[in-house]
Amino acid sequence: MAAKLELVPLNDWGFFHLPPRPCVVAGPCSAESEEQVMETARGLKAIGINVFRAGIWKPRTHPGCFEGVGVPGLKWMSRVQKELGMKICTEVASEKHVFECLKHGVDMVWLGARTTANPFLVQEIAEALRDTDIPVLVKNPVNPDLDLWIGAFERLNAQGIKKLGAIHRGVSSASKIKYRNAPQWEMAVDLRYRYPDLPLFADPSHMGGKREYLYELSQRAMDLGLDGLMIESHCDPSCALSDAAQQLTPSAVIELLESLVVRDAATADEEFNDRLRELRAQIDVLDENLIFALASRMKVSRKIGSLKKDNCVAIVQPGRWDEVLEKVSSSAEGYGLDPDFIRRIFNLIHDASVAEQNK
Ligand code: PEP
Ligand code: MN
């Protein structure tokens, strides 16, 4: 059972102000040189962005790739903070990183996806941050495990860290997909449902992996009511030492932000609210019908289970299930439903029936 989190609202961090959405954190994947950091930060400041990110220690898939500039980069970031008045933030993956950040006056840190997946590291970082007041953003783990993500917030909160936010950056996928990391919007929405006061950001850059996908992913984040975006931006993206294909120039960042259509979560328009209530009432009835249909199906499934048992027949006949899947997916197509979605639902229903027949 997930614990309650004690949280400081986003507007009280002194970093962002809602509305309007999105709150934006932007900056290069990696700090590469003092010139690149300063030029990018100036470009972002000029378009009204106040929270600057840059990776100082970079987790790379292969050794020998550019692994970040380390501590000297923190000095360049302090210049951004002092000369441009921006808040500065970077990724920490160990207690050593935390101590260096604290020493250099970093305003906010984030935990990367690989770190969130490791409770030992999260615990070590949480303890190193104890008694500080700096906000911590936590990316989802590389695998789609909501509890592991929540566990990281619990560990940080247990050390007194209350300025917490989540960043959805997609998850690794074994199959080939168009994005670099598959969005798991349902996981982000589930997190919001469980912790409505936990600020929620999306990272369209690491999700998309390519500049061309950033707009659609950012728009989706806004449509789902997320509070903010973390966007990678570089003064000269094609020359970036890491993640060159997904970084935007500061002027492309403002172009993207200005093209987003951001709808309010609620409105005082009575006509709209009446129509919404009516449609929601219809959905409630349909959901009730779905539950009834599932319960009726389960009853029949139990009868099949005992019939098979009485006649010494195995519970699963694979051929039969393939037929069912074939039938429901072609029927789904007829109704304009995604057959893949229906297959996934029916596989879950089937698993539950088999478990019931096994009892
Ligand atoms: C990053 O933000 O630079 C980064 C490495 O992201 P992630 O942890 O999402 O891969
Ligand atoms: Mn990156």
Short mmCIF file of C-alpha atoms and ligand atoms in Angstrom, two decimals:
data_model
loop_
_atom_site.label_atom_id
_atom_site.label_comp_id
_atom_site.label_asym_id
_atom_site.label_seq_id
_atom_site.Cartn_x
_atom_site.Cartn_y
_atom_site.Cartn_z
CA MET A 1 0.00 0.00 0.00
CA ALA A 2 1.55 3.32 -1.08
CA ALA A 3 2.09 5.88 1.67
CA LYS A 4 0.66 9.37 1.69
CA LEU A 5 3.11 12.02 0.51
CA GLU A 6 3.59 15.33 2.26
CA LEU A 7 4.04 17.84 -0.55
CA VAL A 8 4.77 21.53 -1.08
CA PRO A 9 2.66 22.92 -3.97
CA LEU A 10 4.58 23.76 -7.16
CA ASN A 11 3.69 27.45 -6.92
CA ASP A 12 5.43 27.65 -3.54
CA TRP A 13 8.82 26.45 -4.79
CA GLY A 14 9.73 29.90 -6.13
CA PHE A 15 10.50 28.36 -9.55
CA PHE A 16 7.26 28.26 -11.47
CA HIS A 17 3.87 29.82 -11.53
CA LEU A 18 0.66 28.05 -12.54
CA PRO A 19 -1.34 29.00 -14.53
CA PRO A 20 -0.39 29.16 -17.31
CA ARG A 21 0.71 25.67 -18.16
CA PRO A 22 3.21 24.35 -19.03
CA CYS A 23 5.91 25.14 -16.47
CA VAL A 24 9.09 24.68 -18.47
CA VAL A 25 12.55 23.38 -17.61
CA ALA A 26 14.90 23.62 -20.60
CA GLY A 27 18.56 23.34 -21.41
CA PRO A 28 21.06 21.04 -23.06
CA CYS A 29 21.24 17.31 -22.60
CA SER A 30 24.81 17.92 -21.40
CA ALA A 31 26.88 20.87 -20.35
CA GLU A 32 29.72 20.75 -22.89
CA SER A 33 31.61 24.01 -22.58
CA GLU A 34 31.21 27.31 -20.80
CA GLU A 35 30.32 29.01 -24.11
CA GLN A 36 27.68 26.42 -25.02
CA VAL A 37 26.10 26.62 -21.55
CA MET A 38 26.05 30.43 -21.52
CA GLU A 39 24.83 30.82 -25.10
CA THR A 40 22.03 28.29 -24.65
CA ALA A 41 21.00 29.79 -21.32
CA ARG A 42 20.93 33.32 -22.80
CA GLY A 43 18.75 32.09 -25.65
CA LEU A 44 16.35 30.42 -23.23
CA LYS A 45 16.25 33.40 -20.88
CA ALA A 46 15.38 35.59 -23.87
CA ILE A 47 12.27 33.50 -24.56
CA GLY A 48 11.12 33.73 -20.93
CA ILE A 49 12.42 30.44 -19.55
CA ASN A 50 13.67 30.67 -15.99
CA VAL A 51 14.65 27.13 -15.08
CA PHE A 52 17.79 25.83 -16.80
CA ARG A 53 18.78 22.18 -17.02
CA ALA A 54 22.07 20.62 -18.08
CA GLY A 55 23.47 17.13 -17.52
CA ILE A 56 26.83 17.18 -15.73
CA TRP A 57 27.28 13.42 -15.25
CA LYS A 58 25.74 11.48 -18.14
CA PRO A 59 24.57 7.87 -17.88
CA ARG A 60 25.53 6.38 -21.27
CA THR A 61 24.68 3.01 -22.72
CA HIS A 62 28.21 2.33 -23.98
CA PRO A 63 31.43 3.18 -22.16
CA GLY A 64 33.69 5.53 -24.05
CA CYS A 65 30.85 7.86 -25.11
CA PHE A 66 30.87 11.40 -23.77
CA GLU A 67 30.08 10.95 -20.08
CA GLY A 68 29.68 14.57 -19.06
CA VAL A 69 32.16 17.22 -18.02
CA GLY A 70 31.72 16.70 -14.28
CA VAL A 71 32.34 19.35 -11.61
CA PRO A 72 33.70 22.14 -13.90
CA GLY A 73 30.25 22.20 -15.56
CA LEU A 74 28.70 23.15 -12.23
CA LYS A 75 30.81 26.33 -12.23
CA TRP A 76 29.41 27.26 -15.67
CA MET A 77 25.91 26.64 -14.37
CA SER A 78 26.58 28.91 -11.37
CA ARG A 79 27.33 31.64 -13.91
CA VAL A 80 23.91 31.08 -15.46
CA GLN A 81 22.39 31.39 -12.01
CA LYS A 82 24.31 34.54 -11.06
CA GLU A 83 24.44 36.41 -14.36
CA LEU A 84 21.05 35.51 -15.81
CA GLY A 85 19.10 34.97 -12.60
CA MET A 86 17.90 31.56 -13.76
CA LYS A 87 17.33 28.56 -11.49
CA ILE A 88 19.73 25.75 -12.34
CA CYS A 89 19.19 22.01 -12.15
CA THR A 90 20.99 18.81 -13.01
CA GLU A 91 20.74 15.03 -12.69
CA VAL A 92 22.20 13.29 -9.64
CA ALA A 93 22.87 9.57 -9.53
CA SER A 94 24.93 9.19 -6.34
CA GLU A 95 25.56 10.87 -3.01
CA LYS A 96 28.80 12.30 -4.41
CA HIS A 97 26.80 14.09 -7.11
CA VAL A 98 24.44 15.47 -4.46
CA PHE A 99 27.32 16.83 -2.36
CA GLU A 100 28.87 18.53 -5.39
CA CYS A 101 25.51 20.06 -6.32
CA LEU A 102 24.96 21.35 -2.80
CA LYS A 103 28.48 22.79 -2.71
CA HIS A 104 27.85 24.66 -5.99
CA GLY A 105 24.42 26.01 -5.03
CA VAL A 106 22.37 23.99 -7.55
CA ASP A 107 18.70 24.96 -7.09
CA MET A 108 17.02 21.69 -8.02
CA VAL A 109 18.05 18.14 -8.95
CA TRP A 110 16.43 15.30 -10.79
CA LEU A 111 16.78 11.54 -10.62
CA GLY A 112 17.23 9.90 -14.02
CA ALA A 113 15.26 6.91 -15.22
CA ARG A 114 18.09 4.45 -14.55
CA THR A 115 18.51 5.77 -11.02
CA THR A 116 14.81 5.61 -10.12
CA ALA A 117 14.95 1.93 -11.05
CA ASN A 118 17.53 1.33 -8.28
CA PRO A 119 16.19 1.65 -4.71
CA PHE A 120 19.74 1.50 -3.21
CA LEU A 121 20.75 4.61 -5.13
CA VAL A 122 17.46 6.39 -4.46
CA GLN A 123 17.91 5.76 -0.74
CA GLU A 124 21.52 6.99 -0.82
CA ILE A 125 20.52 10.16 -2.68
CA ALA A 126 17.52 10.78 -0.40
CA GLU A 127 19.77 10.56 2.67
CA ALA A 128 22.34 12.89 1.10
CA LEU A 129 19.58 15.43 0.48
CA ARG A 130 18.21 15.24 4.02
CA ASP A 131 17.78 18.65 5.70
CA THR A 132 18.03 20.53 2.41
CA ASP A 133 15.09 22.35 0.92
CA ILE A 134 15.85 21.84 -2.75
CA PRO A 135 13.16 20.43 -5.02
CA VAL A 136 13.67 16.99 -6.51
CA LEU A 137 12.13 15.81 -9.76
CA VAL A 138 11.95 12.06 -10.27
CA LYS A 139 11.81 10.51 -13.71
CA ASN A 140 9.88 7.28 -14.11
CA PRO A 141 12.04 4.14 -14.04
CA VAL A 142 13.14 2.71 -17.42
CA ASN A 143 10.66 -0.14 -16.96
CA PRO A 144 6.93 0.57 -16.63
CA ASP A 145 6.74 0.01 -12.87
CA LEU A 146 4.53 2.59 -11.18
CA ASP A 147 5.27 1.25 -7.69
CA LEU A 148 9.00 1.64 -8.19
CA TRP A 149 8.39 5.25 -9.22
CA ILE A 150 6.18 5.85 -6.18
CA GLY A 151 8.75 4.12 -3.96
CA ALA A 152 11.31 6.78 -4.94
CA PHE A 153 8.94 9.56 -3.80
CA GLU A 154 8.35 7.71 -0.54
CA ARG A 155 12.10 7.38 0.12
CA LEU A 156 12.68 11.10 -0.57
CA ASN A 157 9.66 12.16 1.45
CA ALA A 158 10.79 10.02 4.38
CA GLN A 159 13.99 12.15 4.48
CA GLY A 160 11.91 15.33 4.74
CA ILE A 161 12.00 16.29 1.04
CA LYS A 162 8.61 17.80 0.28
CA LYS A 163 9.24 19.74 -2.91
CA LEU A 164 8.75 16.76 -5.18
CA GLY A 165 7.73 16.45 -8.80
CA ALA A 166 7.45 13.60 -11.31
CA ILE A 167 8.74 13.50 -14.88
CA HIS A 168 7.25 11.05 -17.34
CA ARG A 169 9.95 10.23 -19.94
CA GLY A 170 8.59 7.01 -21.43
CA VAL A 171 9.92 3.50 -20.95
CA SER A 172 12.30 1.17 -22.79
CA SER A 173 10.62 -1.10 -25.27
CA ALA A 174 11.83 -4.41 -26.66
CA SER A 175 9.84 -3.96 -29.84
CA LYS A 176 10.62 -1.37 -32.49
CA ILE A 177 8.50 1.73 -32.02
CA LYS A 178 8.65 5.15 -33.58
CA TYR A 179 9.66 6.85 -30.34
CA ARG A 180 12.91 6.40 -28.45
CA ASN A 181 11.03 5.52 -25.25
CA ALA A 182 7.44 4.36 -25.35
CA PRO A 183 5.06 6.81 -23.66
CA GLN A 184 3.12 5.17 -20.83
CA TRP A 185 0.53 7.89 -20.43
CA GLU A 186 -1.70 5.53 -18.47
CA MET A 187 1.05 5.18 -15.85
CA ALA A 188 1.43 8.97 -15.59
CA VAL A 189 -2.33 9.43 -15.34
CA ASP A 190 -2.51 6.70 -12.71
CA LEU A 191 0.19 8.52 -10.71
CA ARG A 192 -1.82 11.75 -10.97
CA TYR A 193 -4.93 9.90 -9.86
CA ARG A 194 -3.17 8.55 -6.78
CA TYR A 195 -1.27 11.76 -5.97
CA PRO A 196 -3.28 14.66 -7.39
CA ASP A 197 -1.01 17.20 -5.65
CA LEU A 198 2.24 15.80 -7.02
CA PRO A 199 3.45 18.11 -9.83
CA LEU A 200 3.71 16.16 -13.06
CA PHE A 201 6.01 16.96 -15.98
CA ALA A 202 6.64 15.22 -19.30
CA ASP A 203 10.00 14.92 -21.00
CA PRO A 204 9.06 14.85 -24.69
CA SER A 205 12.76 14.95 -25.67
CA HIS A 206 13.73 11.56 -24.22
CA MET A 207 10.36 10.11 -25.13
CA GLY A 208 10.54 11.18 -28.76
CA GLY A 209 14.26 10.87 -29.41
CA LYS A 210 13.81 13.01 -32.53
CA ARG A 211 12.93 16.70 -32.87
CA GLU A 212 10.00 15.93 -35.18
CA TYR A 213 8.08 14.13 -32.39
CA LEU A 214 8.38 16.78 -29.69
CA TYR A 215 5.32 18.76 -30.68
CA GLU A 216 2.84 15.83 -30.67
CA LEU A 217 4.19 14.50 -27.36
CA SER A 218 4.10 17.92 -25.68
CA GLN A 219 0.56 18.49 -26.92
CA ARG A 220 -0.50 15.11 -25.56
CA ALA A 221 1.02 16.00 -22.18
CA MET A 222 -1.00 19.21 -22.15
CA ASP A 223 -4.20 17.41 -23.20
CA LEU A 224 -3.73 15.03 -20.27
CA GLY A 225 -3.40 17.94 -17.86
CA LEU A 226 0.30 17.61 -17.02
CA ASP A 227 1.79 20.68 -15.34
CA GLY A 228 5.08 21.04 -17.11
CA LEU A 229 7.62 20.03 -19.70
CA MET A 230 11.34 19.33 -19.52
CA ILE A 231 12.77 20.04 -22.96
CA GLU A 232 16.32 19.58 -24.15
CA SER A 233 17.66 22.67 -25.87
CA HIS A 234 21.10 23.38 -27.33
CA CYS A 235 22.42 26.50 -29.05
CA ASP A 236 23.70 24.30 -31.90
CA PRO A 237 21.90 20.93 -31.73
CA SER A 238 23.61 19.27 -34.67
CA CYS A 239 26.96 19.61 -32.86
CA ALA A 240 25.68 18.32 -29.49
CA LEU A 241 27.90 15.71 -27.83
CA SER A 242 24.84 13.74 -26.63
CA ASP A 243 21.27 13.40 -27.88
CA ALA A 244 21.87 15.59 -30.93
CA ALA A 245 18.76 14.37 -32.77
CA GLN A 246 16.29 15.42 -30.08
CA GLN A 247 17.54 18.86 -29.01
CA LEU A 248 15.91 22.11 -30.10
CA THR A 249 17.43 25.55 -30.45
CA PRO A 250 15.92 28.07 -28.01
CA SER A 251 13.97 29.64 -30.89
CA ALA A 252 12.52 26.23 -31.81
CA VAL A 253 11.53 25.82 -28.14
CA ILE A 254 9.48 29.00 -28.17
CA GLU A 255 7.96 28.04 -31.51
CA LEU A 256 6.90 24.72 -30.00
CA LEU A 257 5.52 26.31 -26.82
CA GLU A 258 3.55 28.89 -28.77
CA SER A 259 1.98 26.28 -31.00
CA LEU A 260 0.63 24.21 -28.08
CA VAL A 261 -3.09 24.39 -27.48
CA VAL A 262 -3.52 24.37 -23.73
CA ARG A 263 -6.99 23.74 -22.41
CA ASP A 264 -8.09 24.42 -18.87
CA ALA A 265 -8.81 21.47 -16.60
CA ALA A 266 -12.14 23.03 -15.65
CA THR A 267 -14.39 25.86 -16.75
CA ALA A 268 -17.28 27.87 -15.34
CA ASP A 269 -19.23 27.55 -18.62
CA GLU A 270 -22.55 26.01 -17.50
CA GLU A 271 -23.61 24.71 -20.90
CA PHE A 272 -20.30 22.87 -21.23
CA ASN A 273 -20.52 21.51 -17.69
CA ASP A 274 -24.09 20.23 -18.27
CA ARG A 275 -23.07 18.45 -21.46
CA LEU A 276 -20.01 16.96 -19.74
CA ARG A 277 -22.16 15.71 -16.84
CA GLU A 278 -24.57 14.12 -19.31
CA LEU A 279 -21.80 12.33 -21.21
CA ARG A 280 -20.17 11.21 -17.97
CA ALA A 281 -23.47 9.78 -16.81
CA GLN A 282 -23.58 7.76 -20.04
CA ILE A 283 -20.04 6.53 -19.42
CA ASP A 284 -20.98 5.49 -15.86
CA VAL A 285 -23.86 3.40 -17.19
CA LEU A 286 -21.65 1.80 -19.83
CA ASP A 287 -18.99 1.01 -17.21
CA GLU A 288 -21.64 -0.62 -15.05
CA ASN A 289 -22.71 -2.68 -18.09
CA LEU A 290 -19.11 -3.71 -18.68
CA ILE A 291 -18.79 -4.92 -15.09
CA PHE A 292 -22.05 -6.83 -15.38
CA ALA A 293 -20.91 -8.45 -18.65
CA LEU A 294 -17.55 -9.38 -17.10
CA ALA A 295 -19.22 -10.89 -14.04
CA SER A 296 -21.63 -12.89 -16.23
CA ARG A 297 -18.74 -14.09 -18.36
CA MET A 298 -16.83 -15.16 -15.27
CA LYS A 299 -19.86 -17.17 -14.06
CA VAL A 300 -19.99 -19.09 -17.33
CA SER A 301 -16.24 -19.52 -17.24
CA ARG A 302 -16.51 -21.11 -13.76
CA LYS A 303 -19.12 -23.55 -15.11
CA ILE A 304 -16.77 -24.46 -17.97
CA GLY A 305 -14.01 -24.94 -15.37
CA SER A 306 -15.99 -27.46 -13.34
CA LEU A 307 -17.23 -29.25 -16.47
CA LYS A 308 -13.61 -29.70 -17.60
CA LYS A 309 -12.54 -30.84 -14.14
CA ASP A 310 -15.37 -33.41 -13.95
CA ASN A 311 -14.30 -34.77 -17.30
CA CYS A 312 -10.54 -34.67 -16.67
CA VAL A 313 -9.92 -32.15 -19.46
CA ALA A 314 -7.06 -29.59 -19.26
CA ILE A 315 -8.07 -26.01 -18.50
CA VAL A 316 -6.35 -24.36 -21.47
CA GLN A 317 -6.87 -25.37 -25.06
CA PRO A 318 -4.62 -22.96 -26.97
CA GLY A 319 -6.36 -23.42 -30.32
CA ARG A 320 -9.63 -22.31 -28.80
CA TRP A 321 -8.14 -19.12 -27.40
CA ASP A 322 -6.56 -18.22 -30.77
CA GLU A 323 -10.02 -18.58 -32.32
CA VAL A 324 -11.56 -16.28 -29.70
CA LEU A 325 -8.87 -13.66 -30.22
CA GLU A 326 -9.33 -13.84 -33.97
CA LYS A 327 -13.08 -13.44 -33.63
CA VAL A 328 -13.02 -10.53 -31.16
CA SER A 329 -10.35 -8.59 -33.00
CA SER A 330 -12.16 -8.78 -36.32
CA SER A 331 -15.40 -7.83 -34.58
CA ALA A 332 -13.56 -4.92 -32.90
CA GLU A 333 -12.38 -3.70 -36.29
CA GLY A 334 -15.98 -3.66 -37.48
CA TYR A 335 -16.79 -1.25 -34.66
CA GLY A 336 -13.81 0.97 -35.43
CA LEU A 337 -11.87 -0.23 -32.37
CA ASP A 338 -8.16 -0.91 -32.39
CA PRO A 339 -7.91 -4.75 -32.62
CA ASP A 340 -4.66 -4.68 -30.68
CA PHE A 341 -6.32 -2.90 -27.78
CA ILE A 342 -9.13 -5.46 -27.76
CA ARG A 343 -6.67 -8.36 -27.91
CA ARG A 344 -4.86 -6.95 -24.87
CA ILE A 345 -8.11 -6.64 -22.93
CA PHE A 346 -9.21 -10.15 -23.88
CA ASN A 347 -5.88 -11.63 -22.91
CA LEU A 348 -6.31 -10.07 -19.45
CA ILE A 349 -9.85 -11.45 -19.23
CA HIS A 350 -8.58 -14.85 -20.29
CA ASP A 351 -5.79 -14.81 -17.68
CA ALA A 352 -8.35 -14.01 -14.98
CA SER A 353 -10.65 -16.83 -16.17
CA VAL A 354 -7.82 -19.35 -16.18
CA ALA A 355 -6.82 -18.26 -12.66
CA GLU A 356 -10.42 -18.68 -11.54
CA GLN A 357 -10.68 -22.14 -13.12
CA ASN A 358 -7.42 -23.11 -11.39
CA LYS A 359 -8.80 -22.32 -7.93
C1 PEP B 1 18.48 13.38 -19.16
O1 PEP B 1 17.48 14.02 -18.79
O2 PEP B 1 19.48 13.93 -19.63
C2 PEP B 1 18.47 11.91 -19.10
C3 PEP B 1 19.58 11.19 -19.13
O3 PEP B 1 17.24 11.42 -19.06
P1 PEP B 1 16.67 9.93 -18.70
O4 PEP B 1 17.06 9.64 -17.30
O5 PEP B 1 15.21 10.15 -18.89
O6 PEP B 1 17.24 8.98 -19.71
MN MN B 2 19.57 13.66 -23.02
#
